[in-house]
mmCIF file of C-alpha atoms in Angstrom:
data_model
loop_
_atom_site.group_PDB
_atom_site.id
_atom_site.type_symbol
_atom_site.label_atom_id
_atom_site.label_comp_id
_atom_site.label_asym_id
_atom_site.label_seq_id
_atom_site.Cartn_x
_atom_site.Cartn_y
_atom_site.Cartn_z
ATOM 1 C CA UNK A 1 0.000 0.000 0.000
ATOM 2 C CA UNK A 2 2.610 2.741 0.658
ATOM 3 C CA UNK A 3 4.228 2.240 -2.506
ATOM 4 C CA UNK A 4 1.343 2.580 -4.327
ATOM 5 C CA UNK A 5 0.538 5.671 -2.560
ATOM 6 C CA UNK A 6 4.121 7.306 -3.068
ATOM 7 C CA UNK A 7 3.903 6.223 -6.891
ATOM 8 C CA UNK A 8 0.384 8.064 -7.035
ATOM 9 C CA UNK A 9 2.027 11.465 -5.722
ATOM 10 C CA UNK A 10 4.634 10.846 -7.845
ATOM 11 C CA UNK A 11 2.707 10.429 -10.263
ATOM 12 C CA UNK A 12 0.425 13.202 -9.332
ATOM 13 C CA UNK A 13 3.617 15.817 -8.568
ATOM 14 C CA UNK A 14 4.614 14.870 -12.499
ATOM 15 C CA UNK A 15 1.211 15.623 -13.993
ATOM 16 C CA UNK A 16 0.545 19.345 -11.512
ATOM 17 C CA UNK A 17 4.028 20.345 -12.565
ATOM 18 C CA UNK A 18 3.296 19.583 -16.795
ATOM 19 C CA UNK A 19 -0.125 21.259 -16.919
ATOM 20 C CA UNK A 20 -1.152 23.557 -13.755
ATOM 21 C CA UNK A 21 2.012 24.497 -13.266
ATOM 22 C CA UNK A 22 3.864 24.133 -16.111
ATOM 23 C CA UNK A 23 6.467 27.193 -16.702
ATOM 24 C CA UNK A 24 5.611 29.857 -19.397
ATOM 25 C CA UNK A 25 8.420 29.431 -22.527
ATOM 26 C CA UNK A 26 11.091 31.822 -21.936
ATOM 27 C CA UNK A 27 10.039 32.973 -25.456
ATOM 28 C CA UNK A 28 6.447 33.641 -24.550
ATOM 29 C CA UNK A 29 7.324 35.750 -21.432
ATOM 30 C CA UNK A 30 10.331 37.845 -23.144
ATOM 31 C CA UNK A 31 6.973 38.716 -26.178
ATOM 32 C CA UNK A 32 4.850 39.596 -23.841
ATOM 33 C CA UNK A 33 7.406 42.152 -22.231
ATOM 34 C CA UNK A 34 8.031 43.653 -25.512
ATOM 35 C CA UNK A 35 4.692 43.993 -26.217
ATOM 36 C CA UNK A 36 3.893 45.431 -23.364
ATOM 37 C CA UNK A 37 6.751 48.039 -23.685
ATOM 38 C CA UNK A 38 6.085 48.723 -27.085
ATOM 39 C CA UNK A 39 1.799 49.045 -26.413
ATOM 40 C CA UNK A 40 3.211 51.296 -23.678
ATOM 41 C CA UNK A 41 5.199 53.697 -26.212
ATOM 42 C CA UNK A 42 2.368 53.119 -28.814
ATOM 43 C CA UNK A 43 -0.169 54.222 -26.530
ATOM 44 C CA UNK A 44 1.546 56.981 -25.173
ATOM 45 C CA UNK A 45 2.701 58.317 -28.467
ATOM 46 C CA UNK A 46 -1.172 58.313 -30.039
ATOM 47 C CA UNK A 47 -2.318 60.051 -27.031
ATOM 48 C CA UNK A 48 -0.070 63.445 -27.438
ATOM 49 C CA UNK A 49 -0.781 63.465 -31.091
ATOM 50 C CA UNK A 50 -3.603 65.934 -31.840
ATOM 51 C CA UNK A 51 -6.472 64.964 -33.314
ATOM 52 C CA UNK A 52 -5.795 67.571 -36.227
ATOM 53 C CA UNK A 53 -2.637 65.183 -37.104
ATOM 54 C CA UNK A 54 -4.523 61.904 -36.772
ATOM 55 C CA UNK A 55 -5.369 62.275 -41.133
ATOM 56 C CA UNK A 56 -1.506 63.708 -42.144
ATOM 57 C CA UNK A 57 0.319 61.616 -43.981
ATOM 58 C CA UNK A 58 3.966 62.402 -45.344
ATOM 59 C CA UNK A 59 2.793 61.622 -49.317
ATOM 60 C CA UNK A 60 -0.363 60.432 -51.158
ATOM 61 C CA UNK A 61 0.043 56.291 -51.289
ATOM 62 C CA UNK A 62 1.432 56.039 -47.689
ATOM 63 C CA UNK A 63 -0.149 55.540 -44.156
ATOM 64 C CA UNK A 64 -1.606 58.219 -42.806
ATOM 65 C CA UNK A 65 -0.729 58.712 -38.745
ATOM 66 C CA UNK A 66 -4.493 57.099 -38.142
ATOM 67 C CA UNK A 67 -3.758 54.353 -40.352
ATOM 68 C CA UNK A 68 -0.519 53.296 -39.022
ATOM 69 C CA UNK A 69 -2.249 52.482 -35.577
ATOM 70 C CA UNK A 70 -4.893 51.072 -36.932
ATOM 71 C CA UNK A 71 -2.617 48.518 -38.783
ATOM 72 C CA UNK A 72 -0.471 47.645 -35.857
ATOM 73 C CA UNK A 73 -4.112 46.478 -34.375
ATOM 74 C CA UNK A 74 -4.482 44.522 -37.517
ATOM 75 C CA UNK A 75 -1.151 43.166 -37.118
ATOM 76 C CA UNK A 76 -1.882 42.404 -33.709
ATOM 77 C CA UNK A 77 -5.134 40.398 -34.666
ATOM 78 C CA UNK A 78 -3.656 38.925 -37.389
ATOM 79 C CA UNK A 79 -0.689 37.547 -35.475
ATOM 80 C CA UNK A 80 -3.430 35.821 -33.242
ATOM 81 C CA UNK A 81 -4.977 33.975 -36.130
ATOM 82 C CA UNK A 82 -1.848 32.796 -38.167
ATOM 83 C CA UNK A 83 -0.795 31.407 -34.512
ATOM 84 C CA UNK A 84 -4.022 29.179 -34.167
ATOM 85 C CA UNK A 85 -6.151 31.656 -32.069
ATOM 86 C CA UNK A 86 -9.498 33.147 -32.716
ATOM 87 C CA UNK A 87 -10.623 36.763 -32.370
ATOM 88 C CA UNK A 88 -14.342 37.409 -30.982
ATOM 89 C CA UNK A 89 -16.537 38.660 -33.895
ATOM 90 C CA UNK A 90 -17.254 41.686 -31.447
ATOM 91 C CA UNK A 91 -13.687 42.980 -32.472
ATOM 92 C CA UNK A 92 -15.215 43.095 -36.016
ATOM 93 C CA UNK A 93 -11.793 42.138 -37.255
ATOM 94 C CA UNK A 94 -11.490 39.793 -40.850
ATOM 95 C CA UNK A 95 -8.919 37.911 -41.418
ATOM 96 C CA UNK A 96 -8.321 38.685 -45.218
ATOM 97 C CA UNK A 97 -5.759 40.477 -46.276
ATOM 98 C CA UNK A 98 -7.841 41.880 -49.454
ATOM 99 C CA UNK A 99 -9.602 43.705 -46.241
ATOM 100 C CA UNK A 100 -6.325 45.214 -44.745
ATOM 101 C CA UNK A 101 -7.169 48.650 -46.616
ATOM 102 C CA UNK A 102 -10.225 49.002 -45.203
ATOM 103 C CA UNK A 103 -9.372 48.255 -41.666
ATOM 104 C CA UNK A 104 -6.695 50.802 -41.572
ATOM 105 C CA UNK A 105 -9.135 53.595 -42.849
ATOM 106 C CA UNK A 106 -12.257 52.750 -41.185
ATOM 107 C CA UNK A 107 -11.612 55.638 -38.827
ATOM 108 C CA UNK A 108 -9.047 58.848 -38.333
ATOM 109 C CA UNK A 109 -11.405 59.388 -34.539
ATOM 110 C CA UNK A 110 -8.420 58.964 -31.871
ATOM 111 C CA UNK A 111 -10.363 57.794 -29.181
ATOM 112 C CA UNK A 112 -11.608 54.906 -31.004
ATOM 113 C CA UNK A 113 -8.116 53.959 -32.439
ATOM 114 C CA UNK A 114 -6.946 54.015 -29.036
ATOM 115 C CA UNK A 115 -9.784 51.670 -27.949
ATOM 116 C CA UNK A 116 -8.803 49.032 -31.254
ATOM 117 C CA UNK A 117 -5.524 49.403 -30.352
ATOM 118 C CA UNK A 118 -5.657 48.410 -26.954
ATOM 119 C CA UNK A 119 -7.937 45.575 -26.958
ATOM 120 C CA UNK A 120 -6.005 44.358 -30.174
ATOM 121 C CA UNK A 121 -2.974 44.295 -27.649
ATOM 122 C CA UNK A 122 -5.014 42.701 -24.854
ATOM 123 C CA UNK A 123 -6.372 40.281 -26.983
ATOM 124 C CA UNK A 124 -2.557 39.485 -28.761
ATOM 125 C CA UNK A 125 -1.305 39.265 -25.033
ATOM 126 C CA UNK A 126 -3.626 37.016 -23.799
ATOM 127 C CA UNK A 127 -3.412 34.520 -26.318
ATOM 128 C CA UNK A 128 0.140 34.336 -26.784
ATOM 129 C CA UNK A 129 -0.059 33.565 -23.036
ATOM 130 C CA UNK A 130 -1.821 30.312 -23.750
ATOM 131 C CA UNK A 131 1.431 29.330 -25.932
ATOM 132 C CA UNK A 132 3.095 26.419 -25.057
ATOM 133 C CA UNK A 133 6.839 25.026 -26.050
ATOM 134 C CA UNK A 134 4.990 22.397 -28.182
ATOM 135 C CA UNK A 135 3.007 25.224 -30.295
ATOM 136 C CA UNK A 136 5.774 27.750 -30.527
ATOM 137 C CA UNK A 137 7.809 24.850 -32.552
ATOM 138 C CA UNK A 138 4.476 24.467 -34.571
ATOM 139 C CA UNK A 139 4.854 25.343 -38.201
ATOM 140 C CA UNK A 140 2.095 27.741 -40.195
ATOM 141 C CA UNK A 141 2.381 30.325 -43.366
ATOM 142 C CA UNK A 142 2.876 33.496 -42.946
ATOM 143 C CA UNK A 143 4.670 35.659 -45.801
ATOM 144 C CA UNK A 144 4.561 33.246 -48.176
ATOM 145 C CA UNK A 145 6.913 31.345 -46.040
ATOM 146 C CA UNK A 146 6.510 28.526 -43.945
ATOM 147 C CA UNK A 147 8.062 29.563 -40.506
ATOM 148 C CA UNK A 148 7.265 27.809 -36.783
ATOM 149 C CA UNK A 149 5.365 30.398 -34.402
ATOM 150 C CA UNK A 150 8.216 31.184 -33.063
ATOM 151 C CA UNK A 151 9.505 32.460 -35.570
ATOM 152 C CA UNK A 152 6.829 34.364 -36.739
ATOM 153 C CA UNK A 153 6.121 35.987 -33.090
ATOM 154 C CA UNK A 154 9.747 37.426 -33.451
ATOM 155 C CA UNK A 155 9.139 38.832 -37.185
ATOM 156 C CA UNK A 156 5.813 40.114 -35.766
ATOM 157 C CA UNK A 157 7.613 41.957 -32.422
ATOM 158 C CA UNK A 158 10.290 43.355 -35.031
ATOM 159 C CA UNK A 159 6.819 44.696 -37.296
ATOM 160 C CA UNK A 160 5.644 46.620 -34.568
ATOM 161 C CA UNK A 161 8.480 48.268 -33.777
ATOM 162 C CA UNK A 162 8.940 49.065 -36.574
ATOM 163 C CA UNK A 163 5.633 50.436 -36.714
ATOM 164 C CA UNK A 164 6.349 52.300 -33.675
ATOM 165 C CA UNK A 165 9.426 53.699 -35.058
ATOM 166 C CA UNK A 166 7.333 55.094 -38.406
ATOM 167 C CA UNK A 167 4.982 56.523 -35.773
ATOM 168 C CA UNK A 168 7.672 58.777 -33.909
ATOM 169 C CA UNK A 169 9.038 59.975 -37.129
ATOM 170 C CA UNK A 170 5.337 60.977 -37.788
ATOM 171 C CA UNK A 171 5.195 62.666 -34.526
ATOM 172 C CA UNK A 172 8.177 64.488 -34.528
ATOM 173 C CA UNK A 173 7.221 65.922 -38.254
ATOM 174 C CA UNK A 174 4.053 66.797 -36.708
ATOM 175 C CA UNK A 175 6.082 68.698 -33.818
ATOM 176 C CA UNK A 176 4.886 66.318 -31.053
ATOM 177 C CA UNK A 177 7.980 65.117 -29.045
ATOM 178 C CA UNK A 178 7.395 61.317 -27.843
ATOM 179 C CA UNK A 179 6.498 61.781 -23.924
ATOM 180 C CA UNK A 180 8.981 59.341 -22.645
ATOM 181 C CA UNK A 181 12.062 61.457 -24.241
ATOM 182 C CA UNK A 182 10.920 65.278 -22.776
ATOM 183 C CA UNK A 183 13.143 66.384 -20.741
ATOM 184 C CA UNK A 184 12.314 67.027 -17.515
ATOM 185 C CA UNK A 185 11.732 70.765 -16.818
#
């Protein structure tokens, strides 16, 4: 009897420790930190831009400041999908890519952008919290490319940054100074 009893908390140790318990992927935790820094300087940035600036754009053909946001929301949702998740119809996202133009222009009003672009980053956090070692070496298509999740989450971190960095050059042509580099006065 007491052997079977240590064998069934061994047993139950092993199975609390692979699924309750079971430690977030380094990768999953160092995304999430990005994201959050980069939703941090996103958000911040989109909030001292004027309204007035939301519709400039620095040519005809290119992303205005109102459509840049709106695309790192779409980027955010579409990350989710190509990974396995699902988005709730209530974001009233599409996944098709034929779409993309319309997303980014279906409004220049900042207080709703800020609103898609926030929940866009909840909903990108959230799920890539669910990630586990096994899906990150999962493979998908993304870019024409067949790449494993993991791979993808780091071209996708690297998009919105770059997205951010597009979005301070806006700024600063639009003589808004990002808040986190004022100096103090």
């Amino acid at each position: 009897m007491k052997v079977a009893n240590k064998f069934f908390l061994i047993l139950c140790t092993i199975l609390l420790t692979t699924t309750v318990f079971a430690e977030e992927p380094v990768l999953v935790k160092e995304f999430v930190g990005q994201i959050e820094f980069v939703q941090g300087r996103i958000t911040q940035l989109a909030e001292a831009v004027p309204q007035s600036a939301y519709e400039w754009r620095p040519e005809e053909g290119v992303r205005s400041v109102s459509e840049v946001y709106l695309h790192i929301a779409f980027a955010n949702y579409m990350t989710v999908i190509i990974s396995g998740g699902t988005i709730s119809k209530d974001m009233g996202f599409e996944m098709d890519f034929s779409k993309e133009k319309e997303w980014d222009t279906q409004t220049t009003d900042k207080t709703e952008i800020l609103e898609k672009v926030n929940e866009s980053f909840a909903t990108l956090k959230e799920w890539t919290k669910s990630l586990t070692e096994e899906d990150l070496n999962r493979e998908v298509e993304a870019f024409g490319m067949t790449m494993t999740i993991r791979n993808f989450m780091i071209t996708m971190i690297g998009h919105t940054h770059e997205h951010l960095g597009q979005s301070i050059a806006y700024a600063r042509t639009n003589h808004v100074t990002p808040p986190w580099s004022k100096k103090e006065e």
